[in-house]
Amino acid sequence: MPSLQATIDPLPGNGSEPENGNTKDGRVNQKRDPSNGNNLPINLYPSITTSNHPNLDHFAASHLINFGTTFLPDLIVSASHLSLFTAPSPGSSSPYGRAITDWTSGQMSSLLGHSHPEIVSVISSHASSLDHLFSGMLSPPVLNLAKRLTSVLPDGLDRAMFLSTGGESNEAAIKVAKTYTGKFEVVGLGASWHGVTAQANSVQYHAGRRVGWPLVPGGLMLPSPNAYRCHQGFRKRKEKGLKGDRASGGEEESKKGDADEKEDGKKSQEENEKEWEYDWEAEMLYGWRLIDQQSCGSLAAVIVEPIQSSGGMHVLPPGYLRRLKTECEKRGMLLIVDEAQTGIGRTGEMVAVNHDGVVPDILTLSKTLGNGLPLSAVVTSHAIADVCAERDFLFYTTHVNDPLPAAVGDKVLEIVVRDDLVSHARRMGEILHSGLNQLKKRYACIGDVRGRGLMAGVEIVEDRRKEKEPGLELAKRIGDRAYELGLWCNLSTHPSFGGTFRIAPPITISEKEVREGLAVLEQAFRGVEGTLPLY
């Protein structure tokens, strides 16, 4: 791509500024530019080109607070459906530079795609007529969203409140749990992500804990359920019992285990993997024993994601969530399920807890509910809501139950149900996972493919035939090449992430678009040295 200029000058005027009494914002009615042959959306910033926009690193260092990321080099000037558009080169006949296919739905949020026409219409109409109110006032969008949302959720998730972000909804959910139980200790999973607000950050273990001062007291941790990289002691032979459980088997079992280890040493890594399976239940119960030893007797709740997305796209094993709820009930704890990324159809169910038939005490939603707008929800039972009201639960914010984002959330749910997008996400997910597993068969650098529906993780290793050493640098080269070819998949090299691509396209994606993206990804693997093609 063209080099970026280092000078910092004011950006050219916003294309949505009025001209002759009309706005240029073509996206309000999903207008397209008739002057280009590709039916692209109108560029809101037509005077910005690669030669006159600032060097982004320089600009960010001078004018923006870094919140913990590295900015990409392209300036995105428009987004529509699956595509992100960059600024054009000077003199280009196209309104844009390049189109990038967005396989992460923005920040895993644009469930229906960018600039969905019906969402645009709702935003426009409510911005002009009913945008924001005093927090103690109710409006039709809030009533409609509360009724529609609780109608598509399992019985026992009866009442909702609407906030702005996932972190905020988890903060409120934890406060609900503490208010209801009268206790304060909260358990999270290793490699979890729940937000950067105080209580949410205190029970997440992916990143953000090393702040140099005390976090909210009472945070405890269960081991992260990672089937691909589970501890040796929590594996069992698929037909011969638990490898590490020698205390119950006596000396004979110990000798047998030693013989198994010697035999395993003669086999390849892949051959060994096929003979063992993850004993998540033993690992969970071990974690609970540690928590019971550490607790001061004030266990209030567990908070968990059905798929640990930031932790590397790890799906909770079948039966895990049900057993977790059983352990909560034994201790008088509430189960909070954070469905920021999995909620509203992405996994092939309206909410991911439906896969396990488990109803949490509290459910939180965010990202997908607002299709990219700041909207989140806390949903709980009548019984819990009533007790919290009696105990003066307080979570009064400026934007609680705001009408405009609520109207968007209501429209998102209407579209998902009307167009049967839950089933569509399931079908497209099958195609996506089939294609990714074909890539795994071809390239020995792919250690694992996992996920559910239109959420997928692809973990890169140095050579899965020998070991599971994370291929962080290799993954970066593959990701960079895919981006050069026009496909954006999120990759992090954080240790708890393990060099895993996170894939979560909008659930409106077509079969053709899934296959096109897979073809680009295959081209990226094929063009990078070290991917270890097997045929």
XYZ file of C-alpha atoms in Angstrom, residues 284 288 319-333 335 358:
19
model
C -13.317 -28.623 37.317
C -13.624 -26.267 43.113
C -22.026 -31.007 30.106
C -19.690 -28.373 31.561
C -22.287 -25.647 32.009
C -24.805 -28.032 33.595
C -22.218 -29.329 36.072
C -21.171 -25.747 36.809
C -24.738 -24.836 37.710
C -24.977 -27.892 39.964
C -21.825 -26.813 41.805
C -23.246 -23.289 42.150
C -26.480 -24.613 43.622
C -24.554 -26.711 46.148
C -22.913 -23.527 47.453
C -25.875 -21.143 47.221
C -24.253 -19.256 44.309
C -24.660 -18.618 37.683
C -29.171 -24.722 30.981
